[in-house]
mmCIF file of C-alpha atoms in Angstrom:
data_model
loop_
_atom_site.group_PDB
_atom_site.id
_atom_site.type_symbol
_atom_site.label_atom_id
_atom_site.label_comp_id
_atom_site.label_asym_id
_atom_site.label_seq_id
_atom_site.Cartn_x
_atom_site.Cartn_y
_atom_site.Cartn_z
ATOM 1 C CA MET A 190 191.214 101.541 74.122
ATOM 2 C CA LEU A 191 190.553 98.329 72.221
ATOM 3 C CA ARG A 192 189.174 98.239 68.685
ATOM 4 C CA LEU A 193 186.951 95.336 67.649
ATOM 5 C CA HIS A 194 186.682 94.918 63.870
ATOM 6 C CA LEU A 195 183.314 93.441 62.854
ATOM 7 C CA THR A 196 182.454 92.009 59.455
ATOM 8 C CA ALA A 197 178.893 91.676 58.158
ATOM 9 C CA ALA A 198 178.958 88.078 59.394
ATOM 10 C CA ASP A 199 179.988 89.261 62.882
ATOM 11 C CA ILE A 200 177.138 91.763 62.981
ATOM 12 C CA GLY A 201 174.705 89.045 61.954
ATOM 13 C CA ARG A 202 175.900 86.772 64.753
ATOM 14 C CA THR A 203 175.927 89.408 67.511
ATOM 15 C CA ARG A 204 173.505 88.485 70.294
ATOM 16 C CA LEU A 205 172.554 89.219 73.906
ATOM 17 C CA THR A 206 172.816 86.891 76.880
ATOM 18 C CA LEU A 207 172.628 86.849 80.674
ATOM 19 C CA LEU A 208 175.680 85.618 82.575
ATOM 20 C CA GLY A 209 173.957 83.808 85.441
ATOM 21 C CA PRO A 210 174.801 83.567 89.162
ATOM 22 C CA LEU A 211 178.298 82.030 88.954
ATOM 23 C CA ALA A 212 179.634 84.700 86.603
ATOM 24 C CA GLU A 213 177.961 87.476 88.613
ATOM 25 C CA THR A 214 179.635 86.042 91.726
ATOM 26 C CA GLN A 215 183.058 86.202 90.099
ATOM 27 C CA LEU A 216 182.449 89.810 89.062
ATOM 28 C CA ALA A 217 181.097 90.598 92.535
ATOM 29 C CA LEU A 218 184.269 89.311 94.208
ATOM 30 C CA ARG A 219 186.364 91.612 92.040
ATOM 31 C CA THR A 220 184.120 94.589 92.743
ATOM 32 C CA ALA A 221 184.072 93.906 96.482
ATOM 33 C CA GLN A 222 187.841 94.372 96.698
ATOM 34 C CA HIS A 223 188.181 97.496 94.576
ATOM 35 C CA ARG A 224 187.861 100.946 96.098
ATOM 36 C CA GLY A 225 185.681 103.862 95.047
ATOM 37 C CA GLU A 226 182.002 104.449 94.327
ATOM 38 C CA ASP A 227 181.119 104.307 98.025
ATOM 39 C CA ASP A 228 177.809 106.016 97.327
ATOM 40 C CA LEU A 229 176.820 103.084 95.095
ATOM 41 C CA LEU A 230 178.615 100.173 96.710
ATOM 42 C CA GLY A 231 179.880 101.144 100.164
ATOM 43 C CA GLY A 232 177.280 99.297 102.259
ATOM 44 C CA TRP A 233 177.237 96.214 100.045
ATOM 45 C CA ARG A 234 181.034 96.059 99.901
ATOM 46 C CA ARG A 235 181.380 96.272 103.691
ATOM 47 C CA ARG A 236 178.828 93.482 104.209
ATOM 48 C CA VAL A 237 180.553 91.219 101.692
ATOM 49 C CA ARG A 238 184.041 91.797 103.078
ATOM 50 C CA SER A 239 182.916 91.171 106.652
ATOM 51 C CA GLN A 240 181.405 87.784 105.709
ATOM 52 C CA LEU A 241 184.097 86.406 103.389
ATOM 53 C CA HIS A 242 186.360 84.044 105.319
ATOM 54 C CA GLY A 243 188.765 81.186 104.687
ATOM 55 C CA GLU A 244 188.892 79.741 101.190
ATOM 56 C CA ALA A 245 186.145 82.054 99.935
ATOM 57 C CA ARG A 246 188.372 85.037 100.792
ATOM 58 C CA GLU A 247 191.374 83.322 99.146
ATOM 59 C CA LEU A 248 189.295 82.834 96.019
ATOM 60 C CA ALA A 249 188.279 86.500 96.004
ATOM 61 C CA VAL A 250 191.906 87.659 96.305
ATOM 62 C CA GLY A 251 192.960 85.403 93.428
ATOM 63 C CA ILE A 252 190.158 86.599 91.175
ATOM 64 C CA ALA A 253 190.786 90.308 91.816
ATOM 65 C CA HIS A 254 194.593 90.442 91.870
ATOM 66 C CA PRO A 255 195.925 93.748 90.448
ATOM 67 C CA ALA A 256 198.514 91.878 88.328
ATOM 68 C CA GLY A 257 195.561 90.664 86.253
ATOM 69 C CA PRO A 258 192.371 88.845 87.170
ATOM 70 C CA LEU A 259 192.104 85.074 87.195
ATOM 71 C CA ASP A 260 189.517 84.553 84.481
ATOM 72 C CA LEU A 261 187.248 81.704 85.519
ATOM 73 C CA LEU A 262 184.303 83.284 83.698
ATOM 74 C CA THR A 263 185.678 82.355 80.280
ATOM 75 C CA VAL A 264 186.292 78.789 81.453
ATOM 76 C CA ALA A 265 182.750 78.263 82.758
ATOM 77 C CA GLY A 266 180.841 80.614 80.460
ATOM 78 C CA PRO A 267 177.292 81.874 81.064
ATOM 79 C CA ALA A 268 175.031 79.476 82.993
ATOM 80 C CA ASP A 269 171.463 79.960 84.210
ATOM 81 C CA ARG A 270 172.004 78.107 87.503
ATOM 82 C CA LEU A 271 174.882 78.129 89.987
ATOM 83 C CA ASP A 272 175.168 74.331 89.909
ATOM 84 C CA ASP A 273 175.325 74.299 86.106
ATOM 85 C CA GLY A 274 178.105 76.874 86.122
ATOM 86 C CA LEU A 275 180.118 74.970 88.729
ATOM 87 C CA ASP A 276 179.664 71.682 86.860
ATOM 88 C CA ARG A 277 180.882 73.315 83.671
ATOM 89 C CA LEU A 278 183.860 74.893 85.438
ATOM 90 C CA ILE A 279 184.948 71.538 86.870
ATOM 91 C CA ALA A 280 184.294 69.628 83.646
ATOM 92 C CA ARG A 281 186.553 72.031 81.750
ATOM 93 C CA ARG A 282 189.509 71.678 84.097
ATOM 94 C CA GLY A 283 191.871 71.426 81.118
ATOM 95 C CA LEU A 284 190.904 74.973 80.151
ATOM 96 C CA LEU A 285 191.231 75.998 83.799
ATOM 97 C CA ALA A 286 194.780 74.621 83.822
ATOM 98 C CA ALA A 287 195.557 76.567 80.644
ATOM 99 C CA GLU A 288 194.168 79.753 82.190
ATOM 100 C CA ILE A 289 196.408 79.280 85.235
ATOM 101 C CA ALA A 290 199.445 78.570 83.049
ATOM 102 C CA ASP A 291 198.835 81.778 81.062
ATOM 103 C CA ALA A 292 198.352 83.957 84.165
ATOM 104 C CA PRO A 293 200.906 86.734 84.819
ATOM 105 C CA ASP A 294 203.714 85.767 87.203
ATOM 106 C CA GLY A 295 202.434 88.098 89.913
ATOM 107 C CA LEU A 296 199.035 86.454 89.821
ATOM 108 C CA ARG A 297 200.146 82.833 89.436
ATOM 109 C CA ALA A 298 201.931 82.951 92.783
ATOM 110 C CA ARG A 299 198.703 84.099 94.468
ATOM 111 C CA ILE A 300 196.321 81.545 92.938
ATOM 112 C CA PRO A 301 194.765 79.535 95.781
ATOM 113 C CA ARG A 302 196.132 76.004 96.102
ATOM 114 C CA PHE A 303 192.677 74.474 95.779
ATOM 115 C CA VAL A 304 192.082 76.228 92.432
ATOM 116 C CA ALA A 305 195.311 74.773 91.037
ATOM 117 C CA GLY A 306 194.434 71.395 92.566
ATOM 118 C CA ALA A 307 190.987 71.451 90.947
ATOM 119 C CA ALA A 308 192.662 72.084 87.589
ATOM 120 C CA ARG A 309 194.647 68.874 88.179
ATOM 121 C CA GLY A 310 191.461 66.955 88.972
ATOM 122 C CA GLU A 311 192.112 66.515 92.715
ATOM 123 C CA ALA A 312 188.855 65.586 94.464
ATOM 124 C CA GLN A 313 189.435 67.504 97.725
ATOM 125 C CA ALA A 314 190.586 70.620 95.899
ATOM 126 C CA THR A 315 187.588 70.429 93.598
ATOM 127 C CA ALA A 316 185.268 70.206 96.609
ATOM 128 C CA SER A 317 187.027 73.220 98.165
ATOM 129 C CA LEU A 318 186.693 75.263 94.989
ATOM 130 C CA THR A 319 182.970 74.600 94.645
ATOM 131 C CA ALA A 320 182.405 75.222 98.369
ATOM 132 C CA ALA A 321 184.326 78.520 98.191
ATOM 133 C CA PHE A 322 182.226 79.663 95.249
ATOM 134 C CA ARG A 323 179.016 78.647 97.016
ATOM 135 C CA THR A 324 179.993 80.667 100.080
ATOM 136 C CA ALA A 325 181.008 83.642 97.961
ATOM 137 C CA HIS A 326 177.722 83.471 96.073
ATOM 138 C CA ARG A 327 175.690 83.264 99.284
ATOM 139 C CA VAL A 328 177.466 86.300 100.722
ATOM 140 C CA SER A 329 177.695 88.592 97.698
ATOM 141 C CA VAL A 330 174.933 87.748 95.222
ATOM 142 C CA ALA A 331 172.222 85.466 96.634
ATOM 143 C CA PRO A 332 170.641 88.054 99.003
ATOM 144 C CA HIS A 333 169.993 90.304 96.002
ATOM 145 C CA TRP A 334 169.509 87.760 93.233
ATOM 146 C CA ASP A 335 165.779 88.286 92.628
ATOM 147 C CA ARG A 336 166.310 92.008 92.079
ATOM 148 C CA ILE A 337 169.505 91.476 90.066
ATOM 149 C CA GLU A 338 167.718 89.039 87.772
ATOM 150 C CA ARG A 339 164.804 91.421 87.227
ATOM 151 C CA VAL A 340 167.134 94.315 86.355
ATOM 152 C CA LEU A 341 169.210 92.226 83.935
ATOM 153 C CA THR A 342 166.161 90.672 82.285
ATOM 154 C CA ALA A 343 164.697 94.141 81.753
ATOM 155 C CA GLU A 344 168.002 95.385 80.303
ATOM 156 C CA ARG A 345 168.194 92.485 77.866
ATOM 157 C CA ALA A 346 164.589 93.065 76.794
ATOM 158 C CA ALA A 347 165.240 96.772 76.226
ATOM 159 C CA LYS A 348 168.347 96.101 74.143
ATOM 160 C CA ALA A 349 166.548 93.412 72.157
ATOM 161 C CA THR A 350 163.816 95.944 71.343
ATOM 162 C CA GLU A 351 166.446 98.429 70.172
ATOM 163 C CA MET A 352 167.918 95.748 67.958
ATOM 164 C CA VAL A 353 164.544 94.858 66.465
ATOM 165 C CA THR A 354 163.510 98.465 65.800
ATOM 166 C CA GLY A 355 166.851 99.983 64.818
ATOM 167 C CA GLY A 356 169.071 97.043 63.908
ATOM 168 C CA THR A 357 172.498 96.154 65.244
ATOM 169 C CA ASP A 358 173.667 99.720 64.616
ATOM 170 C CA ALA A 359 171.154 100.995 67.182
ATOM 171 C CA LEU A 360 172.134 98.305 69.683
ATOM 172 C CA LEU A 361 175.899 98.858 69.450
ATOM 173 C CA GLY A 362 175.485 102.627 69.358
ATOM 174 C CA SER A 363 173.611 102.743 72.675
ATOM 175 C CA LEU A 364 175.274 99.926 74.595
ATOM 176 C CA HIS A 365 177.309 101.856 77.178
ATOM 177 C CA PRO A 366 179.138 105.225 77.448
ATOM 178 C CA GLY A 367 182.428 103.323 77.262
ATOM 179 C CA VAL A 368 181.525 101.712 73.929
ATOM 180 C CA ARG A 369 181.436 103.647 70.633
ATOM 181 C CA TRP A 370 180.220 102.175 67.351
ATOM 182 C CA ARG A 371 182.097 103.566 64.332
ATOM 183 C CA PRO A 372 181.173 101.018 61.641
ATOM 184 C CA PRO A 373 182.736 98.574 61.146
ATOM 185 C CA VAL A 374 184.781 99.148 64.345
ATOM 186 C CA LEU A 375 183.541 98.944 67.925
ATOM 187 C CA GLU A 376 185.781 101.063 70.164
ATOM 188 C CA VAL A 377 185.846 99.886 73.762
ATOM 189 C CA ASP A 378 187.330 101.679 76.763
ATOM 190 C CA TYR A 379 189.217 98.663 78.009
ATOM 191 C CA ARG A 380 192.750 98.208 79.278
ATOM 192 C CA THR A 381 194.053 94.949 77.908
ATOM 193 C CA HIS A 382 196.588 92.943 79.884
ATOM 194 C CA THR A 383 198.435 92.210 76.629
ATOM 195 C CA PRO A 384 200.729 95.223 75.994
ATOM 196 C CA GLY A 385 200.528 96.636 72.495
ATOM 197 C CA ARG A 386 197.325 94.844 71.544
ATOM 198 C CA THR A 387 194.762 97.370 70.377
ATOM 199 C CA ASP A 388 192.918 95.614 67.520
ATOM 200 C CA ILE A 389 190.922 92.382 67.431
ATOM 201 C CA HIS A 390 189.394 91.013 64.234
ATOM 202 C CA LEU A 391 186.418 88.781 64.983
ATOM 203 C CA CYS A 392 186.532 87.106 61.550
ATOM 204 C CA GLY A 393 182.884 86.066 61.470
ATOM 205 C CA GLN A 394 182.601 84.596 64.978
ATOM 206 C CA GLY A 395 180.276 87.334 66.172
ATOM 207 C CA LEU A 396 180.001 89.074 69.511
ATOM 208 C CA LEU A 397 178.205 88.057 72.704
ATOM 209 C CA LEU A 398 176.912 90.983 74.799
ATOM 210 C CA ALA A 399 176.058 90.575 78.483
ATOM 211 C CA PRO A 400 174.803 93.161 81.000
ATOM 212 C CA SER A 401 176.042 92.761 84.572
ATOM 213 C CA ALA A 402 174.757 94.164 87.849
ATOM 214 C CA LEU A 403 178.030 93.694 89.711
ATOM 215 C CA ALA A 404 180.687 94.554 87.138
ATOM 216 C CA ARG A 405 181.890 98.144 87.569
ATOM 217 C CA SER A 406 183.685 98.475 84.226
ATOM 218 C CA ILE A 407 183.617 96.885 80.808
ATOM 219 C CA HIS A 408 185.175 93.427 80.613
ATOM 220 C CA LEU A 409 186.201 91.541 77.492
ATOM 221 C CA TYR A 410 186.715 87.790 77.527
ATOM 222 C CA LEU A 411 188.435 86.121 74.604
ATOM 223 C CA PRO A 412 187.036 82.665 73.813
ATOM 224 C CA LEU A 413 189.095 79.634 74.800
ATOM 225 C CA ASP A 414 187.198 77.437 72.353
ATOM 226 C CA GLU A 415 187.060 78.253 68.638
ATOM 227 C CA ASP A 416 183.315 77.548 68.593
ATOM 228 C CA GLU A 417 182.615 80.254 71.197
ATOM 229 C CA GLN A 418 182.299 84.017 70.816
ATOM 230 C CA LEU A 419 184.126 86.959 72.296
ATOM 231 C CA LEU A 420 182.156 88.095 75.350
ATOM 232 C CA LEU A 421 181.670 91.778 76.173
ATOM 233 C CA VAL A 422 180.306 92.445 79.672
ATOM 234 C CA TYR A 423 179.030 95.909 80.536
ATOM 235 C CA PRO A 424 177.675 97.342 83.841
ATOM 236 C CA VAL A 425 174.031 98.367 84.173
ATOM 237 C CA LEU A 426 173.987 99.989 87.646
ATOM 238 C CA ARG A 427 175.051 103.521 86.770
ATOM 239 C CA ASP A 428 173.542 105.660 89.526
ATOM 240 C CA THR A 429 173.008 105.629 93.288
ATOM 241 C CA LEU A 430 169.273 105.022 93.091
ATOM 242 C CA ALA A 431 169.652 101.946 90.864
ATOM 243 C CA ALA A 432 172.377 100.487 93.084
ATOM 244 C CA ALA A 433 170.380 101.149 96.238
ATOM 245 C CA HIS A 434 167.339 99.420 94.743
ATOM 246 C CA VAL A 435 169.309 96.278 93.899
ATOM 247 C CA LEU A 436 171.962 95.994 96.625
ATOM 248 C CA THR A 437 170.486 97.466 99.816
ATOM 249 C CA ALA A 438 170.071 94.888 102.589
ATOM 250 C CA ASP A 439 166.557 94.134 103.788
ATOM 251 C CA ALA A 440 165.467 95.270 107.238
ATOM 252 C CA PRO A 441 166.103 92.864 110.145
ATOM 253 C CA ASP A 442 163.269 90.943 111.752
ATOM 254 C CA GLY A 443 164.930 88.239 113.857
ATOM 255 C CA ARG A 444 166.552 84.809 113.553
ATOM 256 C CA ALA A 445 164.082 83.094 111.238
ATOM 257 C CA LEU A 446 166.104 79.881 110.893
ATOM 258 C CA ASP A 447 166.276 79.321 114.652
ATOM 259 C CA ALA A 448 162.513 79.625 114.925
ATOM 260 C CA LEU A 449 161.986 77.353 111.930
ATOM 261 C CA MET A 450 164.237 74.413 112.767
ATOM 262 C CA GLY A 451 165.639 74.953 116.261
ATOM 263 C CA THR A 452 168.857 76.575 117.435
ATOM 264 C CA THR A 453 171.169 73.541 117.121
ATOM 265 C CA ARG A 454 169.958 72.388 113.729
ATOM 266 C CA ALA A 455 170.130 75.962 112.396
ATOM 267 C CA ALA A 456 173.698 76.165 113.739
ATOM 268 C CA VAL A 457 174.553 72.935 111.895
ATOM 269 C CA LEU A 458 173.286 74.462 108.644
ATOM 270 C CA ARG A 459 175.300 77.655 109.171
ATOM 271 C CA THR A 460 178.424 75.677 110.076
ATOM 272 C CA ALA A 461 178.126 73.620 106.870
ATOM 273 C CA ASP A 462 178.448 76.796 104.811
ATOM 274 C CA GLY A 463 181.727 76.353 102.952
ATOM 275 C CA GLY A 464 181.955 72.644 103.830
ATOM 276 C CA THR A 465 182.563 70.751 107.056
ATOM 277 C CA THR A 466 182.907 67.203 108.359
ATOM 278 C CA THR A 467 180.777 65.459 110.957
ATOM 279 C CA GLY A 468 183.649 65.622 113.434
ATOM 280 C CA ASP A 469 184.135 69.335 112.852
ATOM 281 C CA LEU A 470 180.412 69.921 113.374
ATOM 282 C CA ALA A 471 180.560 68.143 116.721
ATOM 283 C CA ARG A 472 183.667 70.009 117.904
ATOM 284 C CA ARG A 473 182.544 73.473 116.797
ATOM 285 C CA LEU A 474 179.033 73.147 118.196
ATOM 286 C CA GLY A 475 179.931 71.240 121.360
ATOM 287 C CA ILE A 476 177.684 68.267 120.623
ATOM 288 C CA SER A 477 178.356 64.548 120.305
ATOM 289 C CA ALA A 478 179.466 63.002 117.030
ATOM 290 C CA GLY A 479 176.249 60.987 116.999
ATOM 291 C CA GLY A 480 174.171 64.136 117.487
ATOM 292 C CA ALA A 481 176.031 65.932 114.692
ATOM 293 C CA SER A 482 175.469 62.986 112.377
ATOM 294 C CA GLN A 483 171.763 62.849 113.233
ATOM 295 C CA HIS A 484 171.247 66.570 112.579
ATOM 296 C CA ALA A 485 173.168 66.340 109.295
ATOM 297 C CA THR A 486 171.020 63.369 108.226
ATOM 298 C CA VAL A 487 167.803 65.295 108.873
ATOM 299 C CA LEU A 488 169.083 68.289 106.902
ATOM 300 C CA ARG A 489 170.269 66.038 104.072
ATOM 301 C CA ASP A 490 166.883 64.301 103.903
ATOM 302 C CA ALA A 491 165.255 67.749 103.748
ATOM 303 C CA GLY A 492 167.372 68.621 100.710
ATOM 304 C CA LEU A 493 169.472 71.239 102.515
ATOM 305 C CA LEU A 494 172.823 69.388 102.673
ATOM 306 C CA HIS A 495 174.974 67.304 100.336
ATOM 307 C CA SER A 496 176.981 64.585 102.116
ATOM 308 C CA HIS A 497 179.776 62.543 100.533
ATOM 309 C CA ARG A 498 182.630 60.409 101.827
ATOM 310 C CA LEU A 499 186.237 61.607 101.678
ATOM 311 C CA GLY A 500 188.398 58.757 102.943
ATOM 312 C CA ARG A 501 187.192 57.984 106.468
ATOM 313 C CA ARG A 502 185.321 61.267 106.850
ATOM 314 C CA ILE A 503 181.901 62.492 105.731
ATOM 315 C CA GLN A 504 181.968 65.949 104.139
ATOM 316 C CA HIS A 505 178.829 68.121 104.282
ATOM 317 C CA THR A 506 178.107 71.117 102.014
ATOM 318 C CA LEU A 507 175.010 73.206 101.385
ATOM 319 C CA THR A 508 172.664 72.435 98.509
ATOM 320 C CA PRO A 509 171.268 75.375 96.492
ATOM 321 C CA LEU A 510 168.112 75.136 98.630
ATOM 322 C CA GLY A 511 170.213 75.273 101.789
ATOM 323 C CA GLU A 512 172.089 78.288 100.440
ATOM 324 C CA ALA A 513 168.850 80.071 99.612
ATOM 325 C CA LEU A 514 167.463 79.399 103.081
ATOM 326 C CA LEU A 515 170.676 80.559 104.717
ATOM 327 C CA SER A 516 170.885 83.711 102.588
ATOM 328 C CA ARG A 517 167.312 84.590 103.539
ATOM 329 C CA ASP A 518 168.226 84.129 107.215
ATOM 330 C CA ASP A 519 171.204 86.473 106.703
ATOM 331 C CA ARG A 520 168.887 89.121 105.290
ATOM 332 C CA THR A 521 166.712 88.935 108.395
ATOM 333 C CA THR A 522 169.678 89.311 110.759
ATOM 334 C CA THR A 523 171.967 91.750 108.923
#
């Protein structure tokens, strides 16, 4: 158990927020690799595991390592859009490097090479990190995002109402079964990775509270910047019906992308998931380099691909619109 000591100033600065898609993706990758709660998460977890490959799987293993999770959420912070979260994560690579340096020995050895390279500012590693997160998001969160967002928005509204009608005491007293408010101490069922640490004094910084659809336990994130607040994340899906409503896959109705844009061009879009070069597109799809380039150009002009030069090669990755289109196609073929 961890005890958070709140002053009157802390109580006055306590507020609610939503984490956004990047943070939910990080929490989803941890949840996907943990066992238990098959009635809530079994189907979702199997779908996610079956679709995570390559660097996206490496990223998931690094984030969920039992020696202690790699905390990229604190580095990036809450962000309303996936792109904003990724931009913030990359821009704060100094904090990312510090997070890696402070990781337990058992975890540091398992951190993917491209995460460490991104912390050093290496362009290829940075591209790999963002592509891995985009793939992980598409697989684990994007198919359910509309429902996740509705549930979290409703939770924040309900807690805000409690705060307005009953004050911060009412909010903290009803937050989660694993949180107990004994003024001026908030007791949290949380196993810290710092042995012997049981008390934290907020000293007027306040507390940031965030509901999560894909966290399965309470998480506490200490701020890396003195201007930021301690973040407490708590799960909102607490029964089978709620989880089924949010995370159940939609019924299949055929390959929508193939019908929309043609088999080859749809295959180019799917192959670009996670990043690929023009040459790789040609080899994997059995088409000419010129044909691969032409298809990529059409998809880029349609706003579905990003293309940028890496040395003598052209690297293609999905835009958010391309990810959304691809995730919708996955829902129709799952």
